[in-house]
Every structure is written in C-alpha cells, then in structure tokens.
PDB file of C-alpha atoms in Angstrom:
ATOM      1  CA  MET A1019     103.059 104.661  83.294  1.00 50.00           C
ATOM      2  CA  THR A1020      99.328 104.377  82.581  1.00 59.00           C
ATOM      3  CA  GLU A1021      98.467 102.446  79.432  1.00 75.00           C
ATOM      4  CA  GLN A1022      96.817 104.607  76.774  1.00 88.00           C
ATOM      5  CA  LYS A1023      93.079 104.017  76.573  1.00 91.00           C
ATOM      6  CA  ILE A1024      91.761 102.464  73.368  1.00 94.00           C
ATOM      7  CA  TYR A1025      89.200 104.620  71.542  1.00 95.00           C
ATOM      8  CA  TYR A1026      87.662 103.793  68.167  1.00 95.00           C
ATOM      9  CA  LYS A1027      87.744 107.358  66.787  1.00 92.00           C
ATOM     10  CA  LYS A1028      91.143 106.974  65.191  1.00 93.00           C
ATOM     11  CA  VAL A1029      92.575 106.227  61.763  1.00 95.00           C
ATOM     12  CA  ARG A1030      94.325 102.870  62.012  1.00 95.00           C
ATOM     13  CA  TYR A1031      96.150 100.590  59.629  1.00 94.00           C
ATOM     14  CA  LEU A1032      96.413  96.812  59.654  1.00 94.00           C
ATOM     15  CA  GLY A1033      98.865  96.326  62.519  1.00 95.00           C
ATOM     16  CA  GLU A1034      97.297  99.110  64.578  1.00 96.00           C
ATOM     17  CA  ILE A1035      93.839  97.548  64.215  1.00 97.00           C
ATOM     18  CA  PHE A1036      95.044  94.222  65.609  1.00 97.00           C
ATOM     19  CA  SER A1037      96.944  96.011  68.394  1.00 96.00           C
ATOM     20  CA  ALA A1038      93.852  98.051  69.300  1.00 96.00           C
ATOM     21  CA  CYS A1039      91.729  94.899  69.342  1.00 97.00           C
ATOM     22  CA  PHE A1040      93.945  93.030  71.787  1.00 96.00           C
ATOM     23  CA  GLY A1041      94.593  96.220  73.741  1.00 96.00           C
ATOM     24  CA  PHE A1042      90.862  96.780  74.264  1.00 97.00           C
ATOM     25  CA  ILE A1043      90.423  93.193  75.450  1.00 97.00           C
ATOM     26  CA  LYS A1044      93.346  93.546  77.838  1.00 95.00           C
ATOM     27  CA  GLN A1045      92.081  96.831  79.311  1.00 94.00           C
ATOM     28  CA  ASN A1046      88.474  95.671  79.752  1.00 95.00           C
ATOM     29  CA  PHE A1047      88.819  91.901  80.087  1.00 96.00           C
ATOM     30  CA  LYS A1048      86.786  91.382  83.262  1.00 95.00           C
ATOM     31  CA  THR A1049      83.864  93.636  82.340  1.00 95.00           C
ATOM     32  CA  LEU A1050      83.858  92.627  78.668  1.00 96.00           C
ATOM     33  CA  TYR A1051      83.810  88.869  79.157  1.00 97.00           C
ATOM     34  CA  GLY A1052      81.925  89.068  82.442  1.00 96.00           C
ATOM     35  CA  SER A1053      79.031  90.942  80.806  1.00 97.00           C
ATOM     36  CA  LEU A1054      79.007  88.622  77.776  1.00 97.00           C
ATOM     37  CA  LEU A1055      79.050  85.516  79.962  1.00 96.00           C
ATOM     38  CA  PHE A1056      76.428  86.808  82.396  1.00 95.00           C
ATOM     39  CA  TYR A1057      73.897  88.153  79.867  1.00 96.00           C
ATOM     40  CA  ALA A1058      74.492  86.296  76.592  1.00 96.00           C
ATOM     41  CA  GLY A1059      76.065  83.194  78.126  1.00 95.00           C
ATOM     42  CA  PRO A1060      72.854  81.473  79.340  1.00 95.00           C
ATOM     43  CA  PHE A1061      71.234  81.641  75.880  1.00 95.00           C
ATOM     44  CA  LEU A1062      74.380  80.500  74.094  1.00 94.00           C
ATOM     45  CA  LEU A1063      74.804  77.756  76.698  1.00 93.00           C
ATOM     46  CA  ILE A1064      71.276  76.426  76.088  1.00 92.00           C
ATOM     47  CA  ALA A1065      71.684  76.583  72.301  1.00 90.00           C
ATOM     48  CA  ALA A1066      75.075  74.853  72.471  1.00 88.00           C
ATOM     49  CA  THR A1067      73.723  72.144  74.790  1.00 88.00           C
ATOM     50  CA  VAL A1068      70.761  71.382  72.511  1.00 84.00           C
ATOM     51  CA  SER A1069      73.054  71.319  69.466  1.00 80.00           C
ATOM     52  CA  ALA A1070      75.541  69.071  71.228  1.00 77.00           C
ATOM     53  CA  TYR A1071      72.767  66.688  72.294  1.00 76.00           C
ATOM     54  CA  MET A1072      71.435  66.593  68.708  1.00 73.00           C
ATOM     55  CA  PHE A1073      74.922  65.907  67.374  1.00 67.00           C
ATOM     56  CA  GLY A1074      75.529  63.196  69.954  1.00 63.00           C
ATOM     57  CA  SER A1075      72.179  61.570  69.214  1.00 62.00           C
ATOM     58  CA  SER A1076      72.896  61.533  65.487  1.00 58.00           C
ATOM     59  CA  LEU A1077      75.881  59.259  66.149  1.00 51.00           C
ATOM     60  CA  GLY A1078      73.455  56.565  67.234  1.00 49.00           C
ATOM     61  CA  MET A1079      70.928  55.611  64.557  1.00 49.00           C
ATOM     62  CA  ASN A1080      68.943  52.911  66.330  1.00 49.00           C
ATOM     63  CA  LYS A1081      66.224  55.515  67.005  1.00 51.00           C
ATOM     64  CA  VAL A1082      65.434  55.298  63.314  1.00 47.00           C
ATOM     65  CA  PHE A1083      64.774  51.577  63.591  1.00 47.00           C
ATOM     66  CA  ARG A1084      62.834  51.868  66.843  1.00 51.00           C
ATOM     67  CA  GLY A1085      60.640  54.898  66.104  1.00 51.00           C
ATOM     68  CA  GLY A1086      60.886  55.136  62.337  1.00 51.00           C
ATOM     69  CA  LEU A1087      62.239  57.917  60.164  1.00 54.00           C
ATOM     70  CA  THR A1088      59.228  60.183  60.806  1.00 58.00           C
ATOM     71  CA  GLY A1089      59.642  60.241  64.572  1.00 55.00           C
ATOM     72  CA  TYR A1090      63.415  60.565  64.368  1.00 55.00           C
ATOM     73  CA  TYR A1091      63.426  63.502  61.963  1.00 61.00           C
ATOM     74  CA  SER A1092      60.491  65.271  63.632  1.00 68.00           C
ATOM     75  CA  ASP A1093      62.386  65.274  66.941  1.00 65.00           C
ATOM     76  CA  LEU A1094      65.505  66.441  65.130  1.00 69.00           C
ATOM     77  CA  ILE A1095      63.680  69.312  63.375  1.00 76.00           C
ATOM     78  CA  VAL A1096      61.993  70.503  66.585  1.00 74.00           C
ATOM     79  CA  SER A1097      65.312  70.437  68.447  1.00 74.00           C
ATOM     80  CA  TYR A1098      67.003  72.244  65.569  1.00 80.00           C
ATOM     81  CA  PHE A1099      64.504  75.119  65.510  1.00 83.00           C
ATOM     82  CA  VAL A1100      64.554  75.457  69.298  1.00 83.00           C
ATOM     83  CA  SER A1101      68.344  75.637  69.192  1.00 85.00           C
ATOM     84  CA  LEU A1102      68.217  78.135  66.315  1.00 89.00           C
ATOM     85  CA  ALA A1103      65.718  80.424  68.077  1.00 91.00           C
ATOM     86  CA  VAL A1104      67.660  80.442  71.352  1.00 93.00           C
ATOM     87  CA  MET A1105      70.919  80.971  69.465  1.00 94.00           C
ATOM     88  CA  LEU A1106      69.434  83.959  67.610  1.00 95.00           C
ATOM     89  CA  ILE A1107      68.473  85.554  70.920  1.00 96.00           C
ATOM     90  CA  GLY A1108      71.890  84.744  72.376  1.00 96.00           C
ATOM     91  CA  ILE A1109      73.792  86.178  69.397  1.00 97.00           C
ATOM     92  CA  THR A1110      71.624  89.319  69.518  1.00 97.00           C
ATOM     93  CA  VAL A1111      72.356  89.818  73.224  1.00 97.00           C
ATOM     94  CA  TYR A1112      76.027  89.072  72.492  1.00 98.00           C
ATOM     95  CA  ASN A1113      76.201  91.768  69.789  1.00 97.00           C
ATOM     96  CA  VAL A1114      74.293  94.313  71.873  1.00 98.00           C
ATOM     97  CA  ILE A1115      76.475  93.847  74.952  1.00 97.00           C
ATOM     98  CA  LEU A1116      79.732  93.803  72.981  1.00 97.00           C
ATOM     99  CA  ASN A1117      78.842  96.912  70.979  1.00 97.00           C
ATOM    100  CA  ARG A1118      77.682  98.709  74.124  1.00 97.00           C
ATOM    101  CA  ASN A1119      81.048  97.999  75.768  1.00 97.00           C
ATOM    102  CA  ILE A1120      82.766  99.613  72.769  1.00 97.00           C
ATOM    103  CA  LEU A1121      80.411 102.597  72.701  1.00 97.00           C
ATOM    104  CA  GLU A1122      80.497 103.331  76.425  1.00 97.00           C
ATOM    105  CA  ASN A1123      84.286 102.983  76.531  1.00 96.00           C
ATOM    106  CA  GLU A1124      84.425 105.849  74.028  1.00 95.00           C
ATOM    107  CA  LYS A1125      82.733 108.165  76.547  1.00 93.00           C
ATOM    108  CA  LEU A1126      85.081 107.387  79.431  1.00 93.00           C
ATOM    109  CA  LEU A1127      88.059 109.495  80.397  1.00 92.00           C
ATOM    110  CA  PRO A1128      91.560 107.983  80.511  1.00 89.00           C
ATOM    111  CA  GLY A1129      91.836 105.942  83.676  1.00 86.00           C
ATOM    112  CA  GLU A1130      88.091 105.260  83.961  1.00 91.00           C
ATOM    113  CA  GLN A1131      86.996 101.640  83.677  1.00 91.00           C
ATOM    114  CA  LEU A1132      83.964  99.981  82.133  1.00 94.00           C
ATOM    115  CA  THR A1133      81.426  98.412  84.498  1.00 93.00           C
ATOM    116  CA  LEU A1134      78.456  96.065  84.079  1.00 91.00           C
ATOM    117  CA  ASN A1135      76.173  99.112  84.284  1.00 93.00           C
ATOM    118  CA  HIS A1136      77.898 100.548  81.222  1.00 94.00           C
ATOM    119  CA  ALA A1137      77.507  97.235  79.375  1.00 94.00           C
ATOM    120  CA  THR A1138      73.715  97.125  79.867  1.00 93.00           C
ATOM    121  CA  LYS A1139      72.917 100.788  79.253  1.00 94.00           C
ATOM    122  CA  ASN A1140      69.951 101.249  76.870  1.00 94.00           C
ATOM    123  CA  PHE A1141      69.744  97.459  76.586  1.00 96.00           C
ATOM    124  CA  TRP A1142      66.118  96.818  75.593  1.00 96.00           C
ATOM    125  CA  PRO A1143      65.844  99.440  72.810  1.00 96.00           C
ATOM    126  CA  ASP A1144      69.157  98.183  71.447  1.00 97.00           C
ATOM    127  CA  PHE A1145      68.067  94.552  71.744  1.00 97.00           C
ATOM    128  CA  TRP A1146      64.813  94.985  69.811  1.00 97.00           C
ATOM    129  CA  ARG A1147      66.511  97.131  67.172  1.00 97.00           C
ATOM    130  CA  ILE A1148      69.318  94.633  66.581  1.00 97.00           C
ATOM    131  CA  LEU A1149      66.982  91.614  66.697  1.00 97.00           C
ATOM    132  CA  GLY A1150      64.576  93.129  64.153  1.00 96.00           C
ATOM    133  CA  ASN A1151      67.339  94.219  61.795  1.00 97.00           C
ATOM    134  CA  THR A1152      69.101  90.866  62.137  1.00 96.00           C
ATOM    135  CA  LEU A1153      65.904  89.070  61.098  1.00 96.00           C
ATOM    136  CA  ILE A1154      65.510  91.394  58.102  1.00 96.00           C
ATOM    137  CA  LEU A1155      69.124  90.750  57.149  1.00 94.00           C
ATOM    138  CA  ILE A1156      68.662  86.978  57.445  1.00 94.00           C
ATOM    139  CA  PHE A1157      65.575  87.012  55.205  1.00 95.00           C
ATOM    140  CA  VAL A1158      67.393  89.143  52.612  1.00 92.00           C
ATOM    141  CA  LEU A1159      70.387  86.789  52.639  1.00 91.00           C
ATOM    142  CA  ILE A1160      68.146  83.730  52.294  1.00 92.00           C
ATOM    143  CA  ALA A1161      66.367  85.345  49.329  1.00 93.00           C
ATOM    144  CA  ALA A1162      69.734  86.230  47.743  1.00 89.00           C
ATOM    145  CA  VAL A1163      71.005  82.658  48.194  1.00 86.00           C
ATOM    146  CA  ILE A1164      67.832  81.257  46.590  1.00 91.00           C
ATOM    147  CA  VAL A1165      68.126  83.631  43.624  1.00 90.00           C
ATOM    148  CA  LEU A1166      71.815  82.794  43.141  1.00 81.00           C
ATOM    149  CA  ALA A1167      71.104  79.051  43.428  1.00 80.00           C
ATOM    150  CA  LEU A1168      68.390  79.284  40.776  1.00 84.00           C
ATOM    151  CA  LEU A1169      70.669  81.390  38.567  1.00 81.00           C
ATOM    152  CA  PHE A1170      73.552  78.924  38.728  1.00 74.00           C
ATOM    153  CA  ALA A1171      71.159  75.993  38.294  1.00 75.00           C
ATOM    154  CA  GLY A1172      69.862  77.651  35.126  1.00 75.00           C
ATOM    155  CA  ILE A1173      73.391  78.267  33.848  1.00 69.00           C
ATOM    156  CA  PHE A1174      74.435  74.673  34.499  1.00 69.00           C
ATOM    157  CA  GLY A1175      71.213  73.483  32.886  1.00 70.00           C
ATOM    158  CA  LEU A1176      71.957  75.510  29.753  1.00 69.00           C
ATOM    159  CA  LEU A1177      75.527  74.219  29.661  1.00 62.00           C
ATOM    160  CA  SER A1178      74.347  70.628  29.997  1.00 62.00           C
ATOM    161  CA  GLY A1179      71.600  71.098  27.430  1.00 62.00           C
ATOM    162  CA  SER A1180      73.752  72.765  24.818  1.00 58.00           C
ATOM    163  CA  ASN A1181      76.798  70.544  25.187  1.00 54.00           C
ATOM    164  CA  GLY A1182      75.269  67.288  26.289  1.00 52.00           C
ATOM    165  CA  SER A1183      77.442  65.115  28.478  1.00 55.00           C
ATOM    166  CA  GLY A1184      80.579  65.633  26.416  1.00 57.00           C
ATOM    167  CA  THR A1185      83.961  67.075  27.298  1.00 66.00           C
ATOM    168  CA  GLY A1186      82.793  70.640  26.543  1.00 63.00           C
ATOM    169  CA  ALA A1187      80.111  70.540  29.262  1.00 63.00           C
ATOM    170  CA  ILE A1188      82.584  69.142  31.801  1.00 72.00           C
ATOM    171  CA  VAL A1189      85.162  71.819  30.996  1.00 73.00           C
ATOM    172  CA  LEU A1190      82.585  74.623  31.213  1.00 71.00           C
ATOM    173  CA  THR A1191      81.299  73.239  34.514  1.00 72.00           C
ATOM    174  CA  ILE A1192      84.834  73.170  35.923  1.00 78.00           C
ATOM    175  CA  ILE A1193      85.418  76.745  34.729  1.00 78.00           C
ATOM    176  CA  ALA A1194      82.138  77.851  36.304  1.00 73.00           C
ATOM    177  CA  GLY A1195      83.143  76.156  39.573  1.00 77.00           C
ATOM    178  CA  ILE A1196      86.534  77.899  39.555  1.00 85.00           C
ATOM    179  CA  LEU A1197      84.871  81.262  38.883  1.00 81.00           C
ATOM    180  CA  MET A1198      82.466  80.674  41.788  1.00 82.00           C
ATOM    181  CA  PHE A1199      85.399  79.881  44.078  1.00 86.00           C
ATOM    182  CA  ILE A1200      87.256  83.028  42.986  1.00 89.00           C
ATOM    183  CA  ALA A1201      84.114  85.132  43.491  1.00 86.00           C
ATOM    184  CA  PHE A1202      83.673  83.677  46.976  1.00 88.00           C
ATOM    185  CA  LEU A1203      87.334  84.328  47.798  1.00 91.00           C
ATOM    186  CA  ILE A1204      87.048  87.957  46.656  1.00 91.00           C
ATOM    187  CA  PHE A1205      83.660  88.857  48.085  1.00 92.00           C
ATOM    188  CA  GLY A1206      83.495  86.467  51.066  1.00 93.00           C
ATOM    189  CA  PRO A1207      85.519  88.647  53.491  1.00 95.00           C
ATOM    190  CA  ILE A1208      83.501  91.703  52.418  1.00 95.00           C
ATOM    191  CA  LEU A1209      80.201  89.866  52.872  1.00 93.00           C
ATOM    192  CA  MET A1210      81.282  89.097  56.439  1.00 95.00           C
ATOM    193  CA  PHE A1211      82.482  92.638  57.083  1.00 97.00           C
ATOM    194  CA  VAL A1212      79.429  94.565  55.866  1.00 96.00           C
ATOM    195  CA  PRO A1213      76.672  92.954  58.041  1.00 96.00           C
ATOM    196  CA  MET A1214      78.766  93.076  61.237  1.00 96.00           C
ATOM    197  CA  ALA A1215      79.767  96.686  60.682  1.00 97.00           C
ATOM    198  CA  ALA A1216      76.194  97.613  59.702  1.00 97.00           C
ATOM    199  CA  LEU A1217      74.733  96.141  62.899  1.00 97.00           C
ATOM    200  CA  PHE A1218      77.249  98.183  64.894  1.00 98.00           C
ATOM    201  CA  VAL A1219      76.046 101.301  63.059  1.00 97.00           C
ATOM    202  CA  CYS A1220      72.421 100.267  63.697  1.00 97.00           C
ATOM    203  CA  GLN A1221      73.032 100.265  67.433  1.00 97.00           C
ATOM    204  CA  ARG A1222      75.262 103.317  67.601  1.00 97.00           C
ATOM    205  CA  ASP A1223      73.275 105.613  65.290  1.00 96.00           C
ATOM    206  CA  GLY A1224      69.774 104.165  65.816  1.00 95.00           C
ATOM    207  CA  LEU A1225      69.349 103.377  62.110  1.00 95.00           C
ATOM    208  CA  SER A1226      67.731 100.454  60.323  1.00 96.00           C
ATOM    209  CA  ILE A1227      69.826  97.909  58.472  1.00 96.00           C
ATOM    210  CA  PHE A1228      69.688  99.356  54.946  1.00 96.00           C
ATOM    211  CA  PRO A1229      70.767 102.950  55.802  1.00 97.00           C
ATOM    212  CA  SER A1230      73.467 101.413  58.005  1.00 97.00           C
ATOM    213  CA  MET A1231      74.730  99.255  55.136  1.00 96.00           C
ATOM    214  CA  GLY A1232      74.652 102.371  52.948  1.00 96.00           C
ATOM    215  CA  LYS A1233      77.008 104.116  55.392  1.00 96.00           C
ATOM    216  CA  VAL A1234      79.322 101.109  55.453  1.00 97.00           C
ATOM    217  CA  PHE A1235      79.513 100.962  51.648  1.00 96.00           C
ATOM    218  CA  ARG A1236      80.035 104.722  51.436  1.00 95.00           C
ATOM    219  CA  TYR A1237      83.017 104.684  53.797  1.00 95.00           C
ATOM    220  CA  MET A1238      84.368 101.507  52.201  1.00 94.00           C
ATOM    221  CA  LYS A1239      84.462 103.206  48.781  1.00 90.00           C
ATOM    222  CA  ASN A1240      88.072 103.335  47.484  1.00 91.00           C
ATOM    223  CA  ASN A1241      89.089 101.106  50.410  1.00 95.00           C
ATOM    224  CA  PHE A1242      87.872  97.753  49.120  1.00 95.00           C
ATOM    225  CA  TRP A1243      91.168  95.852  49.154  1.00 95.00           C
ATOM    226  CA  ASN A1244      92.276  97.418  52.421  1.00 96.00           C
ATOM    227  CA  THR A1245      89.032  96.223  54.006  1.00 97.00           C
ATOM    228  CA  TRP A1246      89.353  92.828  52.305  1.00 97.00           C
ATOM    229  CA  ILE A1247      92.814  92.264  53.802  1.00 97.00           C
ATOM    230  CA  VAL A1248      91.727  93.284  57.316  1.00 97.00           C
ATOM    231  CA  SER A1249      88.560  91.155  57.194  1.00 97.00           C
ATOM    232  CA  PHE A1250      90.353  88.152  55.693  1.00 97.00           C
ATOM    233  CA  LEU A1251      93.214  88.191  58.206  1.00 97.00           C
ATOM    234  CA  GLY A1252      90.786  88.844  61.061  1.00 97.00           C
ATOM    235  CA  PHE A1253      88.633  85.878  60.073  1.00 96.00           C
ATOM    236  CA  LEU A1254      91.731  83.716  59.558  1.00 97.00           C
ATOM    237  CA  THR A1255      92.858  84.584  63.093  1.00 96.00           C
ATOM    238  CA  TYR A1256      89.431  83.760  64.495  1.00 97.00           C
ATOM    239  CA  ALA A1257      89.118  80.519  62.477  1.00 96.00           C
ATOM    240  CA  THR A1258      92.572  79.323  63.598  1.00 97.00           C
ATOM    241  CA  LEU A1259      91.937  79.991  67.289  1.00 96.00           C
ATOM    242  CA  ALA A1260      88.406  78.572  67.102  1.00 95.00           C
ATOM    243  CA  SER A1261      89.752  75.414  65.442  1.00 96.00           C
ATOM    244  CA  VAL A1262      92.153  74.964  68.346  1.00 95.00           C
ATOM    245  CA  ALA A1263      89.183  75.317  70.728  1.00 94.00           C
ATOM    246  CA  GLN A1264      87.367  72.554  68.805  1.00 93.00           C
ATOM    247  CA  ILE A1265      90.194  69.999  69.028  1.00 94.00           C
ATOM    248  CA  PRO A1266      88.811  68.362  72.216  1.00 91.00           C
ATOM    249  CA  VAL A1267      85.438  67.911  70.431  1.00 88.00           C
ATOM    250  CA  PHE A1268      87.101  66.062  67.544  1.00 89.00           C
ATOM    251  CA  ILE A1269      89.013  63.822  69.971  1.00 90.00           C
ATOM    252  CA  ILE A1270      85.951  62.956  72.089  1.00 86.00           C
ATOM    253  CA  THR A1271      83.815  62.451  68.946  1.00 82.00           C
ATOM    254  CA  PHE A1272      86.359  60.013  67.535  1.00 82.00           C
ATOM    255  CA  ILE A1273      86.548  58.087  70.813  1.00 82.00           C
ATOM    256  CA  THR A1274      82.736  58.039  71.163  1.00 75.00           C
ATOM    257  CA  THR A1275      82.183  56.900  67.576  1.00 73.00           C
ATOM    258  CA  PHE A1276      84.828  54.176  67.891  1.00 72.00           C
ATOM    259  CA  SER A1277      83.317  52.973  71.176  1.00 71.00           C
ATOM    260  CA  ARG A1278      79.831  52.782  69.659  1.00 61.00           C
ATOM    261  CA  LEU A1279      81.056  50.915  66.614  1.00 58.00           C
ATOM    262  CA  LYS A1280      82.833  48.461  68.890  1.00 59.00           C
ATOM    263  CA  SER A1281      79.693  48.094  71.012  1.00 58.00           C
ATOM    264  CA  THR A1282      77.545  47.545  67.918  1.00 53.00           C
ATOM    265  CA  VAL A1283      79.846  44.846  66.553  1.00 51.00           C
ATOM    266  CA  GLY A1284      79.948  43.110  69.921  1.00 50.00           C
ATOM    267  CA  SER A1285      76.259  43.205  70.864  1.00 50.00           C
ATOM    268  CA  GLY A1286      74.387  44.233  67.733  1.00 49.00           C
ATOM    269  CA  ILE A1287      72.704  47.055  69.690  1.00 47.00           C
ATOM    270  CA  GLU A1288      73.848  50.646  69.499  1.00 50.00           C
ATOM    271  CA  ASP A1289      73.144  53.116  72.303  1.00 52.00           C
ATOM    272  CA  SER A1290      71.721  56.328  70.821  1.00 52.00           C
ATOM    273  CA  SER A1291      72.126  58.390  73.989  1.00 56.00           C
ATOM    274  CA  PRO A1292      74.807  61.029  73.505  1.00 61.00           C
ATOM    275  CA  SER A1293      77.871  60.815  75.723  1.00 72.00           C
ATOM    276  CA  LEU A1294      77.670  63.265  78.631  1.00 80.00           C
ATOM    277  CA  LEU A1295      81.372  63.979  78.182  1.00 83.00           C
ATOM    278  CA  LEU A1296      80.819  64.768  74.495  1.00 81.00           C
ATOM    279  CA  VAL A1297      77.985  67.190  75.337  1.00 84.00           C
ATOM    280  CA  VAL A1298      80.013  68.945  78.045  1.00 88.00           C
ATOM    281  CA  VAL A1299      83.149  69.269  75.897  1.00 89.00           C
ATOM    282  CA  THR A1300      81.125  70.504  72.889  1.00 88.00           C
ATOM    283  CA  VAL A1301      79.388  73.156  75.006  1.00 90.00           C
ATOM    284  CA  ILE A1302      82.652  74.378  76.536  1.00 93.00           C
ATOM    285  CA  SER A1303      84.324  74.542  73.116  1.00 93.00           C
ATOM    286  CA  ALA A1304      81.341  76.437  71.698  1.00 92.00           C
ATOM    287  CA  LEU A1305      81.505  79.019  74.502  1.00 93.00           C
ATOM    288  CA  LEU A1306      85.251  79.391  73.939  1.00 95.00           C
ATOM    289  CA  SER A1307      84.588  79.977  70.238  1.00 95.00           C
ATOM    290  CA  TYR A1308      82.121  82.756  71.081  1.00 96.00           C
ATOM    291  CA  GLY A1309      84.749  84.279  73.333  1.00 96.00           C
ATOM    292  CA  ILE A1310      87.303  84.134  70.531  1.00 97.00           C
ATOM    293  CA  MET A1311      84.807  85.730  68.120  1.00 97.00           C
ATOM    294  CA  VAL A1312      85.171  88.946  70.147  1.00 97.00           C
ATOM    295  CA  ILE A1313      88.525  89.384  68.399  1.00 97.00           C
ATOM    296  CA  TYR A1314      86.998  89.330  64.914  1.00 98.00           C
ATOM    297  CA  HIS A1315      84.115  91.560  65.994  1.00 98.00           C
ATOM    298  CA  LEU A1316      86.506  94.198  67.346  1.00 98.00           C
ATOM    299  CA  ILE A1317      88.662  94.010  64.215  1.00 98.00           C
ATOM    300  CA  ILE A1318      85.594  94.668  62.052  1.00 98.00           C
ATOM    301  CA  VAL A1319      84.479  97.604  64.219  1.00 97.00           C
ATOM    302  CA  TYR A1320      87.941  99.189  64.292  1.00 98.00           C
ATOM    303  CA  GLN A1321      88.293  98.815  60.527  1.00 97.00           C
ATOM    304  CA  TYR A1322      84.914 100.438  59.913  1.00 97.00           C
ATOM    305  CA  THR A1323      85.508 103.291  62.383  1.00 97.00           C
ATOM    306  CA  SER A1324      88.951 103.828  60.864  1.00 96.00           C
ATOM    307  CA  LEU A1325      87.374 104.230  57.409  1.00 96.00           C
ATOM    308  CA  GLU A1326      84.768 106.538  58.936  1.00 96.00           C
ATOM    309  CA  GLU A1327      87.427 108.640  60.651  1.00 95.00           C
ATOM    310  CA  LYS A1328      89.393 109.019  57.413  1.00 93.00           C
ATOM    311  CA  LYS A1329      86.434 110.778  55.797  1.00 90.00           C
ATOM    312  CA  GLU A1330      84.747 112.478  58.743  1.00 87.00           C
ATOM    313  CA  GLY A1331      87.664 113.382  61.024  1.00 79.00           C
ATOM    314  CA  ALA A1332      85.370 113.251  64.074  1.00 58.00           C
ATOM    315  CA  SER A1333      88.249 113.013  66.548  1.00 54.00           C
ATOM    316  CA  ILE A1334      89.845 116.167  65.129  1.00 57.00           C
ATOM    317  CA  ILE A1335      86.533 118.007  65.347  1.00 56.00           C
ATOM    318  CA  ASP A1336      86.134 116.868  68.969  1.00 57.00           C
ATOM    319  CA  LYS A1337      89.585 118.206  69.846  1.00 55.00           C
ATOM    320  CA  ILE A1338      88.803 121.549  68.178  1.00 54.00           C
ATOM    321  CA  ASN A1339      85.532 121.790  70.122  1.00 55.00           C
ATOM    322  CA  GLN A1340      87.362 121.057  73.375  1.00 55.00           C
ATOM    323  CA  ILE A1341      89.772 123.906  72.690  1.00 54.00           C
TER     324      ILE A1341
END
C-alpha cells in the first residue's frame, strides 16, 4: 500500500502536525537533506568552522600576553563578523531550499517524488527576497531589544532611586525579574513562530516581511494558545535533540580544557591553537543541529498552514474546482 503523500493544505492538530513533519522527512529524506547539504551545507560548514576555531582559540589566552588585548580582540571581532556574514547567507539558502521543497511537494501528484531540480526552482529571486527581508527583520528586532533594554533600565533606575538600596527595592527588582521571565515564557514561543512562518509566506506569496507578518497574526487570531503549545513543544523537541548532538562537543571541550590546564601547570606555557579534534567535532555537531532544525521548521510551517486552512479552506476549494 502506497503511503499517503504529505501536503500542507490540511487542518491539523497537535499530534497530526508532528506526524506530518516526520512523515514529510521520511518521504523526501534523500532530496530534502541532499539539497540542504549540497547548497546550504558549504556556507554553514565555513561558518561553523570559523566559529569552532574562534571557540578553540579562546580556550588559550596566551595570545593576549603575546600580542596584547588590542590584537587579540581585533582578530576575534573580524573572525566573528566573517562567521556571522557567512552564516547569514547559509541560513538564507537553508530557508529557501527547505521552503521550496515544501512548496514544490504541494504541486506533485501522489507517487511523484521531489528532485534537486524542484528544490532549486526560482532560487535567486527567492534568495534575494528572503535575504532582504531577513535583514529588515534583524534590524527591527535589534531596535526592539534596544528599546526594551532602555525601558527596563529606566524602570530599575526609578525603583532604585525611589527606594534606595533597601528591602523594598530588592523585592520590586525580584518581582520585575519574575514578570520578565513570565513574559518571556508566554511570548517566547510566539516570537519564534511568527518570523519563521512569515518568511515562509514571503517566499510562497512573494510578499515583504510586514504584510507576511500581518497574515500570520491574522490567522493566529483566536488561536494563540494552540499556536503557543505547538511552537513550545516543537522547540522543546528540537532543543532536546540538538543538545544530544552537542554532547561530543562538551566532552571534547572538557578534555581539551583539562589538558591545557595540565600543560600550563607543568610548563607555564599554554598552547592557544585550537584542537583539530575539537574543531571537527564542533563542526559536525553544528551540521547535525541544522539538520535537526528541519523538524522545528516543518512544525512551524504545518501549524501556520493549518491555521490558514481553517479560515480559507483552500483544499476544499481546490477539490470543488477539480470536480
């Protein structure tokens, strides 16, 4: 019996969303991960290698004493921005290829399979659209973080000024901290859901980021807690699996740090060159984490398209048109 093809135009609930996610991966594993590895993999590999080298170098601090703080931090900043730029390109390619796999799968008949040609269809227009809107989104988020930081700094300043350093100021600060944690717990999963779903809409509908976010909020109306649960459990699944993928990094880091401390005590000289094994293991774990992130991405897309289908009924309209 042929397995039923996974399409996104369907109303799904929590269990069905997770089933559809893993079902899509199972049906399209080779093309899905092959296209991601072939097109986005090189950029993510470079970014992960640079990051791993930076992390490994930071374990050895004798560069500071040899070249001074200025030289050490200038090299670190340059490496950081190079890694960030390459990672941005890699993540953009990753999103474009992954979304295109989802979109092209929707057009295929039962029994037809995705190919690399499907995965790269309309690539460059999609790439520039997603890259531009991602940059806009990043700048907006940075501005929002700055505004919120200034707001909370002002609130804490007022609390400290009005209550001095007494018990009242401490209690109010603790209460403010608890409220911030609760706000993050409530809105965090939604703040992860909205940008990812909006970028999918950007690519699918050819819209800019703000109209796309408007569509996401419109379909999410009256479905806040449903979306919160799906996003929270999806992220928890991703975080758990990604943590497992990072275990070798923690082990090698511990061994490397212990070895360097032992070497420093014995000779008084610490080698600042990162361990090749540490770099390799960190890169592999990072690539595995990106592969695992496909799960969360699909969960977000299927939740959004489920909300969309509830209000639009596009699949029903398609069936009527076919008749």
